[in-house]
Each structure stands twice: as structure tokens, then as C-alpha cells.
Amino acid sequence: MTNYGITPTETPRLCVVMVGLPARGKSLITQKIVRYLSWLSIKARSFNVGSYRRLQEAHPSADFFDVHNAQGERMRRQAAELAVKDMLEWFETSDGVVAILDATNSTKARRSWIKELLQGHGVEPFFVESWCNDKELIWNNIMDVKTTSPDYVGQDPEEAAKDFMARIRKYEEVYETLDETEAESSYVKIINVSSQVVINKIRSYLQSRIVYYVMNLHIKRRCIWLSRHGESEYNLTGKLGGDANLSPRGEMYARKLPELVKEAVGDRPLTVWTSTLRRTQQTARFLPYPKLAWKALDELDAGVCDGMTYEEIEQKYPEDFAARDKDKYEYRYRGGESYRDVVTRLEPIIMELERQENIMIVTHQAVLRCIYAYFMNVPQDRSPWMVVPLHTLIQLEPRPYSTNETRVPANIPAVSTYREKGTSSKHSTEVVE
Amino acid sequence: MTNYGITPTETPRLCVVMVGLPARGKSLITQKIVRYLSWLSIKARSFNVGSYRRLQEAHPSADFFDVHNAQGERMRRQAAELAVKDMLEWFETSDGVVAILDATNSTKARRSWIKELLQGHGVEPFFVESWCNDKELIWNNIMDVKTTSPDYVGQDPEEAAKDFMARIRKYEEVYETLDETEAESSYVKIINVSSQVVINKIRSYLQSRIVYYVMNLHIKRRCIWLSRHGESEYNLTGKLGGDANLSPRGEMYARKLPELVKEAVGDRPLTVWTSTLRRTQQTARFLPYPKLAWKALDELDAGVCDGMTYEEIEQKYPEDFAARDKDKYEYRYRGGESYRDVVTRLEPIIMELERQENIMIVTHQAVLRCIYAYFMNVPQDRSPWMVVPLHTLIQLEPRPYSTNETRVPANIPAVSTYREKGTSSKHSTEVVE
């Protein structure tokens, strides 16, 4: 078995149990963990208790969440039971590895119940608490929720915010944070968006990866810009890999790029990352920002096929060519890499991107597809086939529950390097404008 | 500039300020951080305040450390000043990146003084506290110290232990742990060897790497076994790289390995890691333990030289051949990797090795050299030239301040793949027994 991070000596099934008052960013953290693990090929899924509760009670008022409301309490517990039931079924039927139980789980009694339930089914519970007393952060979250929560669909936003604040107060009455009385549990407690992080009894590799990931997250607004290098001499002849120089049109793109970037970035501070290969460094060389070259951003290594065209590969290695078409994500060039290998080496890049603010990355087709797949949550079977034209600046703006994308073409012609699945391998000399 | 982890937007100078009572493993953590960072090519050095104090007072009794002993207090502060002075000089003259101030730094007043001093010189302070109330752990540390500390050289071990415990009590009288009154400081607080870890205001990439490293450390006794794959068909002809099968003698080694390993490991649980290449998997295939193949353990990629012999490389790429001889650590094969690149991709392997207990790794010459260099603290200019014969089992046992090594030859002949620096490139067909 080839390892992508999980060792067989570890617990195979982990449930991340979210803990925290409403409007503390639990669902945001949940979604990010699911996206990050999925990108790393670790099967992950979230189970949101609220959506199970809505099956019975679609638009509850704050009173529903009162601890003295016996019917409300019963229904909320039922919802949690249903969520856990579905989760256990998912572990069984889908070879799931990490489930995330997205709910407040705000009392020790509730957590103790969930812990026993999970352990009884061979699932390791791992509590992730988001604790926050920063008024501005909470207020921003409330504003997000009142406009996005299905609980308040169709309601007056002012009324929704008021009701939601009343709901939070109901929870506050009974809320118990993770402390020394739960010292035997594995948990991480994130205080005011990683201003402080308390990590308790971390056991497995997966727990340690998740902890490292959440402690590097921030919520400042920023953008990430992606661009392929300008058209290269290899692109002109359809050769893969190598370390060619830019073509004259690639050079034109490099010269136009500062203007394009300036328009998109404005006066914001920016750092430019490139690969260690000539074509990305030549493309970035007129950009007036600090630059950094990463080996991890080098193009997918085509191994023995480096320097060959698709036609040559099809002639010399016909079975390989077909195998790659069949499963482009897993196919590893002889002596080279697969998309999966690229994702593995990009992991530290993604971690550092989460920590940083405005970053522009000038890199290569396959690498850009992998980075893009992380931010846009593109599934593995689709990401290697994604169209990323040359001479185009892509702007990604991560928002709480999605990432906004803008593409700015430089309007400088270039060959298309895109090869459609199952089609002829002939290299396209068609010029794309 | 090529990036190996540190981005230019970060603080270039960091001082890890250790905090903790005596016998809490501060020096151990210090040494591990220095070794880890040095291995990653991040210039790091420790400054031990005790050794500065010993210049004036070589064998102080416990009373020297009494808070009411004005002369002792003055001398200890002088020692700290001298250590910081040397550290600042080291930053200036040696392009240092991370200094570690190894001392108790046990009061808020002392820490506040150090913080101001460092910040006044453009150095970011980062406190790492080791807090421990586990009696057995402390006792083991006391036993280590009384036999290894220069303070007690030549003294009766019983007396030394008694005096050392009295010294600890002196410190306990004034000790102040890191808490909310120091909330503005960047710190990590390690409680009972990572049973709990509190991380506060982590800012830079380097801080986050150091935190992730120390939170993965454990102090259970264990061993790591290293072996190259058995002799391969490529080894016979002196070809580099490839994905060849074992030679008949390599096959003999694979068949003998279970016996060798059984003798070394005994009944301890073991997991075997291999690369994804045939020759390591064939070598490990008779070992009766769980196995895991890592792409990160594949041999250094010789790029365009893959499949060539040293003679062929010297003929075809004479300048490259000479450049590699001159700086083998930095030399990157065209389209391939350098030793430095291998270290970068091995970093997750080292992190996971720190977390695991008994592990056996069957891998390749260059990769094994890099892993060995981490555990044995081999400097970069020497590690690529290290002799690692085929058909030999290496046992490493990490101890608090060093790693014990044992080599067990299988006594199965194999070619030597070692090429001495500056010598003829002729492949040796000499058989080593």
C-alpha cells in the first residue's frame, strides 16, 4: 500500500466533533477541514445537526433552543442521533476516514454522550472547539448567518439577527468550554481565531495534521492570483517538461503582466511565488514585488516522457498513454509523477498560502490545476482536465463559504496546450486569443 | 532566491527563549530544535546560560540559586547578559536565523527583561516552556542530570542528586508559569511532554514549524532501523536510478533480512517503510510486519542522468560532474534533484518518525544518508559522502543527548556503490563482503 499520510497503525476512523456557541465559525472550520482532507485524498464528510433538526422544525424561534424547553431539547437530541446514525452508516458503506459532526455540542453531558456513542462504534472522537469573545468577530458571523442560514430564509434580516442573538443567549446559559474535567479527551481549542490554541492529548497522525491546519487558518480578507508562465518554446512544438525559455509571445505576456497585476492588486502588498524553472521566473521578472522561487511549484515531472510530445508518447508508450487517459489523477509517468504526487508535494504550499495574505503564483499547468482544485473544491477526477489557458490572470478571493473567481485574459495569442480526454493526441497549434 | 521554507516577509531573526524549572527537558528540546533546523538548512545555535555562569562559578551548591542570595542572583544575571551578547554577535556575524536561549527564565521579570533586550535588537522572542508535574519524568531527568551535568563532575552521584533537588526547590519558590499576563508574547507551553500544548500568538512560519515539531516529540524509548535495498541489477552495472529488480545477491539479502531484523528487534512491534520502487519492496517482502510504501522515500532523482553510469555522466556532462563533486549537497541534476531537495521532501517523513515508535526503513543510498544525517547530526557538506554499504542493517537508538548506532553486516557480498570525492568516476565492481 502506498502511503499518502495515513499509516495503518492509526485509528482508521476519526470523528471531528465541533464545539462552540452559534456564530463562532464552526461551519466554516468544518468546511475547510473537509476541503483540505478531500484534496489530500482522505475521505471526509461533514454532518450538520442543524439540517437534521430542520427536517422536523424548519424555522424555530430562539425559544426552541431554551434549555427548559423539553420538546425542543428532545428534538435537538433526536437530530444529533440521526446525524450520528448517518455518519456511522457512511463509515461502513463509503470507507469514510474522517467525519465532522457540525453542531454546538455545548455541554459536557452532550459531549460525553457523543464520545461514548462513537467509541462504542470504533470511531475515535476528536473535539475541535471554537471559542471566541471578540465582539467584532461574533458580530460579523451573526451578519453572515442571518443572511445565509436556512433557518431564517425569507425573514426580515433585522428580525433574524435579533432572534439569532436571543438564540445565542440561550446557549450561553448552559455552555461549558473544554477544560481539565475533559483532560482525557483529545481536543483542540481555538481561541479567537488561533490567537491562542490549546491542544490536548493528540494521538494520531491525522489529528496532528488537522491541528496544524486549523492553527494556520486566518480570516483576514485577501486574494490569491494564479498565472501560468507565458508561452514557452516547448509549448510551440508541443513538448512536455524541460526548462525552455519564453517564446516571443510569452515574452509579450511577461511584459504586459505588471499592468494586469497592478490593475487587479491595486496598492495592496503582494509577494510573488514562482517555480525554479526559467519560464516562470522569466514571466515574473518585471513584476515589482518581492519574489520567491519554490521547487515545490515545478511542473509535474513527466519522467521518461520529459521533452517528448504527446504524439511521441503515444507512439513510444501506447499503453501508458491510454492508462493516463483512463485515470489521469493516479497515472504516474515512468520515473516521474502523478497528479496525486504533485498534490502531496504542494501540501506545504497550501499550508503556507493559508497563513499568508496576498500572494501571486506563477507556475505550470498541472501545478496550477492542483492549487486551483484546493481553493475551488474541484473533485480529483475533474481537476487534471481543467482548462487553464496561457496568458490569463486568475484571481481567487476566498470567502467564508466559497471562493470567488475572476479571469482576466491578457489578449496576447498563445497556442492551446489543452488536450481533451479521449481525443487525438495531436498537439494543437491553434492559436487562442 | 529559492525558498526552503522561510519567506522573506518573515522576521529574519528569531530567539527561542526556553522556560522551565530544572530537569524539565529544556536542554533536550533545545538540542532537538537546533538539530532539526540545521538539517533543514536554517542556521540555528543554542546559547546555554549555565555554561556562561560556570565561567565564574563552576560547581555551585544549591544555595547559589537561592533568590535571597544577592551575589548568586547577580552572577546568574551576568551570565544571561553574556549569553545574549554572544547571541546578538552571532546573528550579526554568522547570518544566524534562530538562536535558542537555554536557561530557566523562570520569572515574569526575567522574561520581560529578555523580551525587551531582544526586541531592541530586532530579534523576535518566542518562549517555549516545558512544564511538568509528572514525578517519574522529573525523577528520570534528575538522574540524567546528576550524571551528565558539568556542575556535578567528579561528585558523588547521591550527593549530586540531593543538591540538584535542593536547587530545584529554590527555583520552585519563585517560578512563574506563562499565563494570561503574558498574553501579548508569542509562546508555546508544553505540558507533561505534549500531553497538553498551549500555543499563544504564533506569528511567523518559523514559529509555526517549531511548534509543530515540538508538539510531535515523545520520549518513549524506541529504535529506528535503516537498510538500503539489496544489490540491484543496476548496481551490478553501475547505473544510477531506474526501477531495476534485485540481483541474485540482493535476493539473498532479502531472504536473510527477516532473521537479521528478528535478532535486532526481538518481540517489539515494528512497522516497515519502503519507497515505491521495486528494489526496496522486493528487499522488504519477507519481513513479517505491516508495511507502508512512501513516494517520499524514492531515490534522489538523477533527472537526465537517470539510467547512466558515472563514466557516462562524466563523458556527456563533464561540467556537471565536476560541479556535483564540488558541492554535492547543492548540486541538482538537470531535471532532477539535489540532496537539499531530498531533505525538503523527507521533512514529513522525519516528522512522522518523531511521532512513531519502532520503525524500519528500507530505502536508497542518498535518502538513507539524509535520514541518517538528521539523527546523527551530520553536517551538510559531509552527509552526501557518507559510506552506507549495501547488505547492512543500521540500528539507531535515539537517547536524550545523542543517538546510539549499531551496524549489523549481513555478510552477503555486494558491489560497492561508493564513489570517493575527487577520485576517478570508474564504477567499482569490487565485491565487498
CSV table of C-alpha atoms in Angstrom, one decimal, chain A residues 60-427:
chain,number,residue,atom,x,y,z
A,60,PRO,CA,-37.5,27.6,15.1
A,61,SER,CA,-37.6,30.7,17.2
A,62,ALA,CA,-35.0,31.3,19.9
A,63,ASP,CA,-37.3,29.7,22.5
A,64,PHE,CA,-36.9,26.4,20.8
A,65,PHE,CA,-33.3,26.4,22.0
A,66,ASP,CA,-34.1,27.2,25.6
A,67,VAL,CA,-32.7,24.5,27.9
A,68,HIS,CA,-36.1,24.5,29.7
A,69,ASN,CA,-38.0,23.7,26.5
A,70,ALA,CA,-38.3,19.9,26.9
A,71,GLN,CA,-39.7,19.3,23.5
A,72,GLY,CA,-37.0,21.4,21.8
A,73,GLU,CA,-34.3,19.6,23.8
A,74,ARG,CA,-35.8,16.2,22.8
A,75,MET,CA,-35.9,17.2,19.1
A,76,ARG,CA,-32.4,18.5,19.1
A,77,ARG,CA,-31.1,15.4,20.7
A,78,GLN,CA,-33.0,13.3,18.1
A,79,ALA,CA,-31.4,15.4,15.3
A,80,ALA,CA,-27.9,14.6,16.8
A,81,GLU,CA,-28.8,10.9,17.0
A,82,LEU,CA,-29.9,10.9,13.3
A,83,ALA,CA,-26.7,12.7,12.3
A,84,VAL,CA,-24.5,10.2,14.1
A,85,LYS,CA,-26.5,7.3,12.7
A,86,ASP,CA,-26.0,8.5,9.2
A,87,MET,CA,-22.3,9.1,10.0
A,88,LEU,CA,-21.8,5.5,11.2
A,89,GLU,CA,-23.5,4.3,8.0
A,90,TRP,CA,-21.2,6.4,5.9
A,91,PHE,CA,-18.2,5.0,7.6
A,92,GLU,CA,-19.4,1.5,6.9
A,93,THR,CA,-20.6,1.9,3.3
A,94,SER,CA,-18.3,4.5,1.9
A,95,ASP,CA,-14.9,3.7,3.6
A,96,GLY,CA,-15.0,7.1,5.2
A,97,VAL,CA,-12.0,8.2,7.2
A,98,VAL,CA,-12.9,11.5,8.8
A,99,ALA,CA,-16.4,12.6,9.7
A,100,ILE,CA,-17.1,16.0,11.1
A,101,LEU,CA,-20.1,16.5,13.4
A,102,ASP,CA,-21.0,20.1,12.9
A,103,ALA,CA,-23.1,21.2,15.9
A,104,THR,CA,-22.7,23.3,19.1
A,105,ASN,CA,-22.1,20.2,21.4
A,106,SER,CA,-22.1,22.8,24.1
A,107,THR,CA,-22.4,20.8,27.3
A,108,LYS,CA,-20.1,18.3,28.9
A,109,ALA,CA,-23.1,15.9,29.1
A,110,ARG,CA,-23.7,16.1,25.4
A,111,ARG,CA,-20.0,15.6,24.6
A,112,SER,CA,-19.7,12.6,27.0
A,113,TRP,CA,-22.8,11.0,25.3
A,114,ILE,CA,-21.3,11.5,21.8
A,115,LYS,CA,-17.9,10.3,22.9
A,116,GLU,CA,-19.3,7.0,24.3
A,117,LEU,CA,-21.5,6.5,21.3
A,118,LEU,CA,-18.6,7.0,18.8
A,119,GLN,CA,-16.1,4.8,20.8
A,120,GLY,CA,-18.8,2.1,21.0
A,121,HIS,CA,-18.7,2.0,17.2
A,122,GLY,CA,-14.9,2.1,16.9
A,123,VAL,CA,-14.7,5.8,15.9
A,124,GLU,CA,-12.2,8.0,17.6
A,125,PRO,CA,-13.7,11.3,18.8
A,126,PHE,CA,-11.7,14.4,18.4
A,127,PHE,CA,-13.2,17.7,19.8
A,128,VAL,CA,-12.5,20.9,18.0
A,129,GLU,CA,-13.8,23.9,19.9
A,130,SER,CA,-14.0,27.4,18.5
A,131,TRP,CA,-14.1,29.8,21.5
A,132,CYS,CA,-14.4,33.5,20.8
A,133,ASN,CA,-15.1,36.6,22.9
A,134,ASP,CA,-14.1,39.1,20.3
A,135,LYS,CA,-17.2,41.2,19.8
A,136,GLU,CA,-16.4,42.3,16.2
A,137,LEU,CA,-15.8,38.7,15.1
A,138,ILE,CA,-19.0,37.5,16.6
A,139,TRP,CA,-21.0,40.4,15.1
A,140,ASN,CA,-19.6,39.6,11.6
A,141,ASN,CA,-20.5,36.0,12.0
A,142,ILE,CA,-24.0,36.9,13.1
A,143,MET,CA,-24.4,39.1,10.0
A,144,ASP,CA,-23.2,36.2,7.8
A,145,VAL,CA,-25.6,33.7,9.5
A,146,LYS,CA,-28.7,35.9,9.3
A,147,THR,CA,-28.3,36.2,5.6
A,148,THR,CA,-27.2,32.6,4.8
A,149,SER,CA,-28.8,30.3,7.3
A,150,PRO,CA,-31.7,28.3,6.1
A,151,ASP,CA,-33.3,28.9,9.5
A,152,TYR,CA,-34.0,32.5,8.5
A,153,VAL,CA,-34.9,32.1,4.8
A,154,GLY,CA,-37.5,34.7,3.8
A,155,GLN,CA,-37.4,36.5,7.1
A,156,ASP,CA,-36.7,40.2,7.8
A,157,PRO,CA,-32.9,40.4,8.3
A,158,GLU,CA,-33.3,42.7,11.3
A,159,GLU,CA,-35.7,40.3,13.0
A,160,ALA,CA,-33.5,37.4,12.1
A,161,ALA,CA,-30.4,39.0,13.7
A,162,LYS,CA,-32.4,39.7,16.8
A,163,ASP,CA,-33.7,36.2,17.1
A,164,PHE,CA,-30.3,34.7,16.4
A,165,MET,CA,-28.8,36.8,19.2
A,166,ALA,CA,-31.5,35.6,21.5
A,167,ARG,CA,-30.7,32.0,20.5
A,168,ILE,CA,-27.0,32.6,21.3
A,169,ARG,CA,-28.0,33.8,24.8
A,170,LYS,CA,-30.0,30.6,25.3
A,171,TYR,CA,-26.9,28.6,24.5
A,172,GLU,CA,-24.7,30.8,26.7
A,173,GLU,CA,-26.8,29.9,29.7
A,174,VAL,CA,-25.6,26.3,29.6
A,175,TYR,CA,-22.4,26.5,27.6
A,176,GLU,CA,-19.4,24.6,29.1
A,177,THR,CA,-16.0,25.1,27.5
A,178,LEU,CA,-13.5,22.2,27.2
A,179,ASP,CA,-11.3,22.2,30.4
A,180,GLU,CA,-9.4,19.9,32.8
A,181,THR,CA,-12.5,17.9,33.5
A,182,GLU,CA,-12.2,16.6,30.0
A,183,ALA,CA,-8.5,16.1,30.2
A,184,GLU,CA,-8.8,12.5,28.9
A,185,SER,CA,-10.3,13.6,25.6
A,186,SER,CA,-8.4,14.5,22.5
A,187,TYR,CA,-9.2,18.1,21.7
A,188,VAL,CA,-8.0,21.3,20.3
A,189,LYS,CA,-9.5,24.6,21.5
A,190,ILE,CA,-9.1,27.5,19.1
A,191,ILE,CA,-9.4,30.9,21.0
A,192,ASN,CA,-10.2,34.0,19.0
A,193,VAL,CA,-9.2,32.6,15.6
A,194,SER,CA,-5.9,31.0,16.7
A,195,SER,CA,-4.8,33.9,18.8
A,196,GLN,CA,-4.4,31.1,21.3
A,197,VAL,CA,-4.7,27.3,20.7
A,198,VAL,CA,-4.8,24.6,23.3
A,199,ILE,CA,-4.0,21.1,22.2
A,200,ASN,CA,-4.8,18.2,24.4
A,201,LYS,CA,-3.9,14.5,24.1
A,202,ILE,CA,-3.3,14.5,20.4
A,203,ARG,CA,-2.7,10.8,19.4
A,204,SER,CA,-2.9,10.1,15.7
A,205,TYR,CA,-1.2,11.5,12.7
A,206,LEU,CA,-4.5,12.7,11.3
A,207,GLN,CA,-5.3,14.6,14.4
A,208,SER,CA,-1.9,16.2,14.3
A,209,ARG,CA,-2.4,17.2,10.6
A,210,ILE,CA,-5.9,18.7,11.4
A,211,VAL,CA,-4.5,20.6,14.4
A,212,TYR,CA,-1.6,22.1,12.3
A,213,TYR,CA,-4.1,23.1,9.6
A,214,VAL,CA,-6.6,24.8,11.8
A,215,MET,CA,-4.0,26.6,13.8
A,216,ASN,CA,-2.7,28.2,10.5
A,217,LEU,CA,-6.0,29.5,9.3
A,218,HIS,CA,-6.9,33.1,9.4
A,219,ILE,CA,-9.9,35.1,8.3
A,220,LYS,CA,-8.4,38.3,7.0
A,221,ARG,CA,-9.6,39.2,3.6
A,222,ARG,CA,-7.1,38.6,0.8
A,223,CYS,CA,-6.7,37.4,-2.7
A,224,ILE,CA,-4.6,34.9,-4.5
A,225,TRP,CA,-3.6,35.4,-8.1
A,226,LEU,CA,-2.6,32.5,-10.3
A,227,SER,CA,-1.0,32.5,-13.7
A,228,ARG,CA,0.8,30.0,-15.9
A,229,HIS,CA,4.1,31.1,-17.3
A,230,GLY,CA,4.0,32.8,-20.7
A,231,GLU,CA,4.1,30.7,-23.8
A,232,SER,CA,7.4,28.8,-23.9
A,233,GLU,CA,9.5,27.5,-26.8
A,234,TYR,CA,8.4,24.0,-25.8
A,235,ASN,CA,4.8,25.0,-25.9
A,236,LEU,CA,5.3,26.0,-29.5
A,237,THR,CA,6.4,22.5,-30.5
A,238,GLY,CA,4.1,20.7,-28.0
A,239,LYS,CA,7.0,19.2,-26.0
A,240,LEU,CA,6.4,18.4,-22.3
A,241,GLY,CA,8.6,19.4,-19.4
A,242,GLY,CA,12.1,20.7,-19.9
A,243,ASP,CA,13.4,24.1,-18.9
A,244,ALA,CA,12.7,26.1,-22.0
A,245,ASN,CA,12.8,29.9,-22.4
A,246,LEU,CA,9.7,32.0,-23.2
A,247,SER,CA,8.6,32.3,-26.8
A,248,PRO,CA,8.3,35.9,-28.3
A,249,ARG,CA,4.6,35.8,-27.4
A,250,GLY,CA,5.4,34.5,-23.9
A,251,GLU,CA,7.8,37.4,-23.6
A,252,MET,CA,5.0,39.8,-24.5
A,253,TYR,CA,2.9,38.4,-21.7
A,254,ALA,CA,5.7,38.8,-19.2
A,255,ARG,CA,5.9,42.5,-20.3
A,256,LYS,CA,2.2,43.0,-20.0
A,257,LEU,CA,1.8,41.2,-16.7
A,258,PRO,CA,2.8,44.1,-14.4
A,259,GLU,CA,0.0,46.3,-15.8
A,260,LEU,CA,-2.6,43.4,-15.4
A,261,VAL,CA,-1.5,42.7,-11.9
A,262,LYS,CA,-1.4,46.4,-10.9
A,263,GLU,CA,-5.0,46.8,-12.0
A,264,ALA,CA,-6.1,43.7,-10.0
A,265,VAL,CA,-4.0,44.2,-6.9
A,266,GLY,CA,-4.0,48.0,-6.6
A,267,ASP,CA,-2.0,49.2,-3.6
A,268,ARG,CA,-2.2,46.0,-1.6
A,269,PRO,CA,1.1,44.4,-0.5
A,270,LEU,CA,1.9,41.4,-2.6
A,271,THR,CA,4.5,38.6,-2.8
A,272,VAL,CA,5.1,36.7,-6.0
A,273,TRP,CA,5.9,33.0,-5.9
A,274,THR,CA,7.4,31.2,-8.9
A,275,SER,CA,8.8,27.7,-9.6
A,276,THR,CA,12.5,27.2,-10.0
A,277,LEU,CA,12.2,26.8,-13.8
A,278,ARG,CA,13.2,29.5,-16.3
A,279,ARG,CA,9.8,30.0,-17.9
A,280,THR,CA,8.0,31.1,-14.6
A,281,GLN,CA,10.9,33.3,-13.5
A,282,GLN,CA,11.1,35.0,-16.9
A,283,THR,CA,7.3,35.5,-16.8
A,284,ALA,CA,7.5,37.1,-13.3
A,285,ARG,CA,10.7,39.1,-13.8
A,286,PHE,CA,9.0,42.5,-14.5
A,287,LEU,CA,6.7,42.3,-11.5
A,288,PRO,CA,7.8,45.0,-8.9
A,289,TYR,CA,7.2,42.8,-5.8
A,290,PRO,CA,9.3,40.6,-3.6
A,291,LYS,CA,9.7,37.2,-5.3
A,292,LEU,CA,10.3,33.7,-4.0
A,293,ALA,CA,11.1,30.5,-6.1
A,294,TRP,CA,9.8,27.2,-4.8
A,295,LYS,CA,11.0,23.8,-6.1
A,296,ALA,CA,7.6,22.5,-5.0
A,297,LEU,CA,6.0,24.7,-7.7
A,298,ASP,CA,7.9,23.0,-10.5
A,299,GLU,CA,5.8,21.3,-13.2
A,300,LEU,CA,4.6,17.7,-12.9
A,301,ASP,CA,7.7,15.5,-13.7
A,302,ALA,CA,7.0,13.6,-16.9
A,303,GLY,CA,9.9,11.2,-16.1
A,304,VAL,CA,11.0,9.3,-19.3
A,305,CYS,CA,8.5,11.4,-21.3
A,306,ASP,CA,10.2,14.7,-20.4
A,307,GLY,CA,10.9,16.6,-23.6
A,308,MET,CA,8.5,14.4,-25.7
A,309,THR,CA,5.3,15.5,-27.5
A,310,TYR,CA,2.0,13.7,-26.9
A,311,GLU,CA,2.3,12.1,-30.3
A,312,GLU,CA,5.7,10.7,-29.5
A,313,ILE,CA,4.5,9.4,-26.1
A,314,GLU,CA,1.5,7.7,-27.8
A,315,GLN,CA,3.9,6.1,-30.3
A,316,LYS,CA,6.5,5.0,-27.9
A,317,TYR,CA,4.4,4.2,-24.8
A,318,PRO,CA,0.9,3.4,-26.2
A,319,GLU,CA,-0.3,1.6,-23.1
A,320,ASP,CA,0.9,4.3,-20.8
A,321,PHE,CA,-0.8,6.9,-22.9
A,322,ALA,CA,-4.1,5.0,-22.6
A,323,ALA,CA,-3.6,4.4,-18.9
A,324,ARG,CA,-3.1,8.1,-18.3
A,325,ASP,CA,-6.3,8.9,-20.2
A,326,LYS,CA,-8.2,6.4,-18.1
A,327,ASP,CA,-7.1,7.8,-14.7
A,328,LYS,CA,-5.1,11.0,-15.2
A,329,TYR,CA,-5.1,11.8,-11.5
A,330,GLU,CA,-3.4,8.5,-10.5
A,331,TYR,CA,-1.3,7.9,-13.5
A,332,ARG,CA,2.4,8.2,-12.7
A,333,TYR,CA,4.8,8.8,-15.6
A,334,ARG,CA,7.6,6.2,-15.6
A,335,GLY,CA,10.3,7.7,-13.4
A,336,GLY,CA,8.1,10.7,-12.9
A,337,GLU,CA,5.0,11.9,-11.1
A,338,SER,CA,1.2,11.7,-11.0
A,339,TYR,CA,-1.2,14.5,-10.1
A,340,ARG,CA,-1.5,12.8,-6.7
A,341,ASP,CA,2.2,13.1,-6.2
A,342,VAL,CA,2.0,16.8,-7.1
A,343,VAL,CA,-0.7,17.3,-4.5
A,344,THR,CA,1.5,15.7,-1.9
A,345,ARG,CA,4.4,18.0,-2.6
A,346,LEU,CA,2.1,21.0,-2.8
A,347,GLU,CA,0.7,20.4,0.7
A,348,PRO,CA,3.3,22.7,2.4
A,349,ILE,CA,2.5,25.4,-0.3
A,350,ILE,CA,-1.2,25.2,0.6
A,351,MET,CA,-0.4,25.4,4.3
A,352,GLU,CA,1.7,28.5,3.7
A,353,LEU,CA,-0.9,30.0,1.5
A,354,GLU,CA,-3.4,29.7,4.3
A,355,ARG,CA,-1.0,31.5,6.6
A,356,GLN,CA,-0.2,34.3,4.1
A,357,GLU,CA,-2.2,37.2,2.8
A,358,ASN,CA,-2.0,38.5,-0.9
A,359,ILE,CA,0.1,36.1,-2.9
A,360,MET,CA,0.6,35.7,-6.7
A,361,ILE,CA,1.7,32.4,-8.0
A,362,VAL,CA,3.3,32.0,-11.4
A,363,THR,CA,3.6,28.3,-12.1
A,364,HIS,CA,2.7,25.4,-14.6
A,365,GLN,CA,-0.4,23.9,-15.9
A,366,ALA,CA,-0.6,20.7,-13.7
A,367,VAL,CA,0.5,22.5,-10.6
A,368,LEU,CA,-1.9,25.4,-11.1
A,369,ARG,CA,-4.7,22.8,-11.6
A,370,CYS,CA,-3.9,21.3,-8.2
A,371,ILE,CA,-3.8,24.6,-6.4
A,372,TYR,CA,-7.0,25.7,-8.1
A,373,ALA,CA,-8.7,22.4,-7.2
A,374,TYR,CA,-7.9,23.1,-3.5
A,375,PHE,CA,-9.5,26.5,-3.5
A,376,MET,CA,-12.4,25.7,-5.8
A,377,ASN,CA,-13.1,22.3,-4.3
A,378,VAL,CA,-12.7,20.5,-7.7
A,379,PRO,CA,-13.0,16.7,-7.4
A,380,GLN,CA,-10.0,14.6,-8.3
A,381,ASP,CA,-11.4,13.1,-11.5
A,382,ARG,CA,-12.1,16.5,-12.9
A,383,SER,CA,-9.1,18.6,-11.8
A,384,PRO,CA,-6.5,17.1,-14.2
A,385,TRP,CA,-8.8,18.0,-17.1
A,386,MET,CA,-9.4,21.6,-16.1
A,387,VAL,CA,-8.9,24.2,-18.8
A,388,VAL,CA,-6.3,26.8,-17.7
A,389,PRO,CA,-5.4,28.9,-20.8
A,390,LEU,CA,-2.0,30.5,-21.2
A,391,HIS,CA,-1.8,34.3,-20.9
A,392,THR,CA,-4.6,34.6,-18.4
A,393,LEU,CA,-4.6,36.0,-14.8
A,394,ILE,CA,-6.8,34.2,-12.4
A,395,GLN,CA,-8.0,35.9,-9.2
A,396,LEU,CA,-9.3,33.9,-6.3
A,397,GLU,CA,-10.9,35.5,-3.4
A,398,PRO,CA,-11.6,33.1,-0.5
A,399,ARG,CA,-14.9,34.0,1.2
A,400,PRO,CA,-16.4,32.2,4.3
A,401,TYR,CA,-18.3,29.5,2.4
A,402,SER,CA,-16.9,29.7,-1.2
A,403,THR,CA,-14.2,31.3,-3.3
A,404,ASN,CA,-14.9,34.0,-5.9
A,405,GLU,CA,-13.1,33.7,-9.2
A,406,THR,CA,-12.3,36.2,-11.8
A,407,ARG,CA,-10.3,35.6,-15.0
A,408,VAL,CA,-8.5,38.4,-16.8
A,409,PRO,CA,-7.2,37.5,-20.3
A,410,ALA,CA,-4.1,39.4,-21.4
A,411,ASN,CA,-5.3,39.2,-25.0
A,412,ILE,CA,-2.0,38.0,-26.2
A,413,PRO,CA,-2.2,35.0,-28.5
A,414,ALA,CA,-0.8,31.7,-27.5
A,415,VAL,CA,-1.0,28.0,-28.5
A,416,SER,CA,-3.5,25.9,-26.7
A,417,THR,CA,-1.8,23.2,-24.6
A,418,TYR,CA,-5.1,21.6,-23.7
A,419,ARG,CA,-5.7,18.0,-24.8
A,420,GLU,CA,-9.2,16.7,-24.5
A,421,LYS,CA,-9.8,13.3,-22.9
A,422,GLY,CA,-10.2,10.5,-25.5
A,423,THR,CA,-9.4,12.8,-28.4
A,424,SER,CA,-6.5,12.6,-30.8
A,425,SER,CA,-3.2,13.3,-29.1
A,426,LYS,CA,-2.2,15.7,-31.9
A,427,HIS,CA,-0.7,18.8,-30.4
